[in-house]
PDB file of C-alpha atoms in Angstrom:
ATOM      1  CA  MET A   1      22.046-113.564 124.620  1.00  0.00           C
ATOM      2  CA  ARG A   2      24.558-115.245 126.846  1.00  0.00           C
ATOM      3  CA  ASN A   3      23.682-117.465 129.801  1.00  0.00           C
ATOM      4  CA  ALA A   4      26.174-115.952 132.266  1.00  0.00           C
ATOM      5  CA  PRO A   5      25.203-112.580 133.717  1.00  0.00           C
ATOM      6  CA  PRO A   6      27.081-109.558 132.392  1.00  0.00           C
ATOM      7  CA  ASP A   7      30.135-108.644 134.443  1.00  0.00           C
ATOM      8  CA  LEU A   8      30.591-105.064 133.241  1.00  0.00           C
ATOM      9  CA  LEU A   9      28.444-101.938 133.603  1.00  0.00           C
ATOM     10  CA  TRP A  10      29.200 -98.856 131.537  1.00  0.00           C
ATOM     11  CA  ALA A  11      27.247 -95.619 132.033  1.00  0.00           C
ATOM     12  CA  THR A  12      27.174 -93.132 129.179  1.00  0.00           C
ATOM     13  CA  VAL A  13      25.262 -90.044 128.064  1.00  0.00           C
ATOM     14  CA  GLY A  14      24.756 -88.095 124.850  1.00  0.00           C
ATOM     15  CA  HIS A  15      22.650 -85.320 123.346  1.00  0.00           C
ATOM     16  CA  ALA A  16      22.093 -83.964 119.865  1.00  0.00           C
ATOM     17  CA  GLU A  17      19.872 -82.227 117.369  1.00  0.00           C
ATOM     18  CA  GLY A  18      18.285 -83.796 114.275  1.00  0.00           C
ATOM     19  CA  GLU A  19      15.814 -83.102 111.512  1.00  0.00           C
ATOM     20  CA  THR A  20      13.219 -85.401 113.113  1.00  0.00           C
ATOM     21  CA  ARG A  21      12.719 -86.868 116.596  1.00  0.00           C
ATOM     22  CA  LEU A  22      14.084 -90.201 115.389  1.00  0.00           C
ATOM     23  CA  ASN A  23      17.153 -88.563 113.842  1.00  0.00           C
ATOM     24  CA  ALA A  24      17.742 -86.555 117.019  1.00  0.00           C
ATOM     25  CA  PHE A  25      17.462 -89.741 119.085  1.00  0.00           C
ATOM     26  CA  ASP A  26      19.834 -91.600 116.751  1.00  0.00           C
ATOM     27  CA  ASN A  27      22.305 -88.709 116.867  1.00  0.00           C
ATOM     28  CA  ALA A  28      22.166 -88.702 120.682  1.00  0.00           C
ATOM     29  CA  LEU A  29      22.883 -92.452 120.673  1.00  0.00           C
ATOM     30  CA  ILE A  30      25.904 -91.798 118.440  1.00  0.00           C
ATOM     31  CA  ALA A  31      27.071 -89.028 120.790  1.00  0.00           C
ATOM     32  CA  ALA A  32      26.798 -91.485 123.695  1.00  0.00           C
ATOM     33  CA  GLY A  33      28.906 -94.066 121.840  1.00  0.00           C
ATOM     34  CA  ILE A  34      26.092 -96.611 121.486  1.00  0.00           C
ATOM     35  CA  GLY A  35      24.641 -95.682 118.107  1.00  0.00           C
ATOM     36  CA  ASP A  36      26.159 -98.604 116.179  1.00  0.00           C
ATOM     37  CA  TRP A  37      24.688-101.353 118.347  1.00  0.00           C
ATOM     38  CA  ASN A  38      21.256-102.983 118.361  1.00  0.00           C
ATOM     39  CA  LEU A  39      20.101-101.993 121.818  1.00  0.00           C
ATOM     40  CA  VAL A  40      17.792-104.277 123.757  1.00  0.00           C
ATOM     41  CA  LYS A  41      16.111-102.478 126.622  1.00  0.00           C
ATOM     42  CA  VAL A  42      16.304-104.518 129.806  1.00  0.00           C
ATOM     43  CA  THR A  43      14.915-104.088 133.288  1.00  0.00           C
ATOM     44  CA  SER A  44      16.992-102.755 136.066  1.00  0.00           C
ATOM     45  CA  VAL A  45      18.903-105.498 137.893  1.00  0.00           C
ATOM     46  CA  ALA A  46      22.686-105.099 138.010  1.00  0.00           C
ATOM     47  CA  PRO A  47      24.477-108.430 138.510  1.00  0.00           C
ATOM     48  CA  ALA A  48      26.171-108.717 141.895  1.00  0.00           C
ATOM     49  CA  HIS A  49      29.717-109.042 140.620  1.00  0.00           C
ATOM     50  CA  ALA A  50      29.508-106.652 137.678  1.00  0.00           C
ATOM     51  CA  ARG A  51      32.162-103.966 137.829  1.00  0.00           C
ATOM     52  CA  LEU A  52      31.697-100.356 136.782  1.00  0.00           C
ATOM     53  CA  SER A  53      33.859 -99.435 133.813  1.00  0.00           C
ATOM     54  CA  ASP A  54      34.931 -96.054 132.489  1.00  0.00           C
ATOM     55  CA  ALA A  55      35.755 -97.587 129.120  1.00  0.00           C
ATOM     56  CA  ARG A  56      33.314 -98.328 126.309  1.00  0.00           C
ATOM     57  CA  PRO A  57      32.834-102.094 125.921  1.00  0.00           C
ATOM     58  CA  SER A  58      34.314-103.620 122.802  1.00  0.00           C
ATOM     59  CA  ALA A  59      31.290-104.877 120.915  1.00  0.00           C
ATOM     60  CA  GLU A  60      31.190-105.013 117.135  1.00  0.00           C
ATOM     61  CA  SER A  61      28.845-102.789 115.164  1.00  0.00           C
ATOM     62  CA  GLY A  62      25.492-104.537 114.860  1.00  0.00           C
ATOM     63  CA  SER A  63      25.917-106.461 118.127  1.00  0.00           C
ATOM     64  CA  VAL A  64      22.826-106.999 120.260  1.00  0.00           C
ATOM     65  CA  VAL A  65      23.594-105.128 123.470  1.00  0.00           C
ATOM     66  CA  PRO A  66      21.507-105.056 126.674  1.00  0.00           C
ATOM     67  CA  VAL A  67      20.958-101.542 127.998  1.00  0.00           C
ATOM     68  CA  VAL A  68      18.955 -99.625 130.585  1.00  0.00           C
ATOM     69  CA  LEU A  69      17.999 -96.484 128.680  1.00  0.00           C
ATOM     70  CA  ALA A  70      16.497 -93.114 129.522  1.00  0.00           C
ATOM     71  CA  THR A  71      15.649 -90.806 126.644  1.00  0.00           C
ATOM     72  CA  ALA A  72      13.947 -87.459 126.156  1.00  0.00           C
ATOM     73  CA  GLN A  73      13.037 -85.839 122.848  1.00  0.00           C
ATOM     74  CA  SER A  74      11.420 -82.521 122.026  1.00  0.00           C
ATOM     75  CA  ASP A  75      10.586 -80.286 119.096  1.00  0.00           C
ATOM     76  CA  ARG A  76       9.916 -77.226 121.279  1.00  0.00           C
ATOM     77  CA  PRO A  77      12.746 -74.713 120.690  1.00  0.00           C
ATOM     78  CA  GLY A  78      14.197 -73.425 123.952  1.00  0.00           C
ATOM     79  CA  GLN A  79      12.920 -76.352 126.028  1.00  0.00           C
ATOM     80  CA  LEU A  80      15.411 -78.001 128.368  1.00  0.00           C
ATOM     81  CA  ILE A  81      15.237 -81.805 128.368  1.00  0.00           C
ATOM     82  CA  SER A  82      17.241 -84.151 130.572  1.00  0.00           C
ATOM     83  CA  ALA A  83      17.985 -87.839 131.031  1.00  0.00           C
ATOM     84  CA  SER A  84      19.552 -89.587 133.995  1.00  0.00           C
ATOM     85  CA  VAL A  85      20.581 -93.121 134.994  1.00  0.00           C
ATOM     86  CA  GLY A  86      21.686 -94.322 138.392  1.00  0.00           C
ATOM     87  CA  ILE A  87      23.401 -97.510 139.504  1.00  0.00           C
ATOM     88  CA  GLY A  88      22.812 -98.528 143.104  1.00  0.00           C
ATOM     89  CA  ARG A  89      25.154-101.078 144.651  1.00  0.00           C
ATOM     90  CA  GLY A  90      24.902-103.068 147.858  1.00  0.00           C
ATOM     91  CA  ASN A  91      27.408-105.143 149.769  1.00  0.00           C
ATOM     92  CA  GLY A  92      27.173-108.795 148.730  1.00  0.00           C
ATOM     93  CA  SER A  93      23.955-108.385 146.746  1.00  0.00           C
ATOM     94  CA  HIS A  94      22.902-107.527 143.245  1.00  0.00           C
ATOM     95  CA  GLY A  95      22.408-103.887 142.421  1.00  0.00           C
ATOM     96  CA  MET A  96      19.681-101.893 140.724  1.00  0.00           C
ATOM     97  CA  ILE A  97      19.681 -99.445 137.827  1.00  0.00           C
ATOM     98  CA  MET A  98      17.023 -96.746 137.550  1.00  0.00           C
ATOM     99  CA  GLU A  99      16.340 -94.131 134.914  1.00  0.00           C
ATOM    100  CA  ALA A 100      14.341 -90.924 134.507  1.00  0.00           C
ATOM    101  CA  SER A 101      13.936 -88.451 131.665  1.00  0.00           C
ATOM    102  CA  GLY A 102      11.775 -85.618 130.444  1.00  0.00           C
ATOM    103  CA  PRO A 103      11.519 -81.852 130.349  1.00  0.00           C
ATOM    104  CA  GLY A 104      13.423 -80.171 133.155  1.00  0.00           C
ATOM    105  CA  GLU A 105      16.774 -79.823 134.865  1.00  0.00           C
ATOM    106  CA  PRO A 106      19.159 -82.770 135.252  1.00  0.00           C
ATOM    107  CA  ASP A 107      19.091 -82.440 139.044  1.00  0.00           C
ATOM    108  CA  GLU A 108      15.324 -83.072 138.932  1.00  0.00           C
ATOM    109  CA  MET A 109      15.909 -86.357 137.089  1.00  0.00           C
ATOM    110  CA  GLU A 110      18.745 -87.282 139.456  1.00  0.00           C
ATOM    111  CA  THR A 111      16.469 -86.764 142.463  1.00  0.00           C
ATOM    112  CA  ILE A 112      13.892 -89.094 140.905  1.00  0.00           C
ATOM    113  CA  VAL A 113      16.556 -91.712 140.130  1.00  0.00           C
ATOM    114  CA  ARG A 114      17.931 -91.628 143.684  1.00  0.00           C
ATOM    115  CA  ARG A 115      14.424 -91.941 145.146  1.00  0.00           C
ATOM    116  CA  MET A 116      13.669 -94.949 142.914  1.00  0.00           C
ATOM    117  CA  LEU A 117      16.964 -96.619 143.851  1.00  0.00           C
ATOM    118  CA  ASN A 118      16.207 -96.170 147.552  1.00  0.00           C
ATOM    119  CA  GLU A 119      12.740 -97.666 147.138  1.00  0.00           C
ATOM    120  CA  SER A 120      13.926-100.588 145.018  1.00  0.00           C
ATOM    121  CA  PHE A 121      16.523-101.557 147.616  1.00  0.00           C
ATOM    122  CA  MET A 122      14.078-101.105 150.486  1.00  0.00           C
ATOM    123  CA  ARG A 123      11.437-103.317 148.815  1.00  0.00           C
ATOM    124  CA  ARG A 124      13.998-106.049 148.339  1.00  0.00           C
ATOM    125  CA  GLY A 125      15.311-105.800 151.894  1.00  0.00           C
ATOM    126  CA  LEU A 126      18.763-104.830 150.634  1.00  0.00           C
ATOM    127  CA  GLU A 127      21.103-102.166 151.943  1.00  0.00           C
ATOM    128  CA  LEU A 128      22.011 -99.469 149.438  1.00  0.00           C
ATOM    129  CA  GLU A 129      25.677 -98.549 149.854  1.00  0.00           C
ATOM    130  CA  THR A 130      26.799 -96.606 146.793  1.00  0.00           C
ATOM    131  CA  VAL A 131      25.077 -94.727 144.013  1.00  0.00           C
ATOM    132  CA  THR A 132      26.613 -93.687 140.699  1.00  0.00           C
ATOM    133  CA  VAL A 133      24.563 -91.236 138.613  1.00  0.00           C
ATOM    134  CA  ARG A 134      25.135 -89.981 135.070  1.00  0.00           C
ATOM    135  CA  SER A 135      22.989 -87.214 133.593  1.00  0.00           C
ATOM    136  CA  VAL A 136      22.759 -85.068 130.510  1.00  0.00           C
ATOM    137  CA  SER A 137      20.610 -82.156 129.397  1.00  0.00           C
ATOM    138  CA  HIS A 138      19.945 -80.434 126.098  1.00  0.00           C
ATOM    139  CA  THR A 139      18.361 -77.123 125.196  1.00  0.00           C
ATOM    140  CA  VAL A 140      16.350 -77.732 122.048  1.00  0.00           C
ATOM    141  CA  GLU A 141      17.174 -75.656 118.985  1.00  0.00           C
ATOM    142  CA  LYS A 142      14.798 -77.320 116.498  1.00  0.00           C
ATOM    143  CA  VAL A 143      14.438 -81.025 117.366  1.00  0.00           C
ATOM    144  CA  GLY A 144      16.580 -82.360 120.177  1.00  0.00           C
ATOM    145  CA  ALA A 145      17.176 -85.516 122.154  1.00  0.00           C
ATOM    146  CA  CYS A 146      19.244 -86.716 125.043  1.00  0.00           C
ATOM    147  CA  VAL A 147      20.002 -90.214 126.295  1.00  0.00           C
ATOM    148  CA  ALA A 148      21.489 -91.667 129.439  1.00  0.00           C
ATOM    149  CA  ALA A 149      22.286 -95.374 129.405  1.00  0.00           C
ATOM    150  CA  VAL A 150      23.858 -98.194 131.328  1.00  0.00           C
ATOM    151  CA  VAL A 151      25.261-100.893 129.066  1.00  0.00           C
ATOM    152  CA  LEU A 152      25.461-104.393 130.537  1.00  0.00           C
ATOM    153  CA  TRP A 153      28.274-106.377 128.915  1.00  0.00           C
ATOM    154  CA  TRP A 154      30.811-109.129 129.329  1.00  0.00           C
ATOM    155  CA  GLY A 155      34.391-108.001 129.853  1.00  0.00           C
TER     156      GLY A 155
END
């Protein structure tokens, strides 16, 4: 890993079916555009000067990439699963990234994410100014998965 904090945040989502839970998860990662990287799950601090990007970072296949990741998987046909990530930003301070996933509607996960962002800022004595949320849901056919992620990268 690099010594300097990442300066780019990219939020992405994906969902898919697969023959097994692991295949469904892998297929959801591919759908989200992060399936060819070695993802390292990190905790939820967004560097102060990191900018939000709409473009996928240019990292080579096999790169070790830090990510905040929410994932839901199910083998119950007809079940709705959802995943959500939220990036909270403050003025002149670092931000926070929170995630939630499981069975249910995406708005349920978004409500949880927003509540966690509010609490994390409050506990740190920071003022939450903006929130960006990305969510995805999937109705399971056989074995399904969905992922919501925030990639932390250097741009």
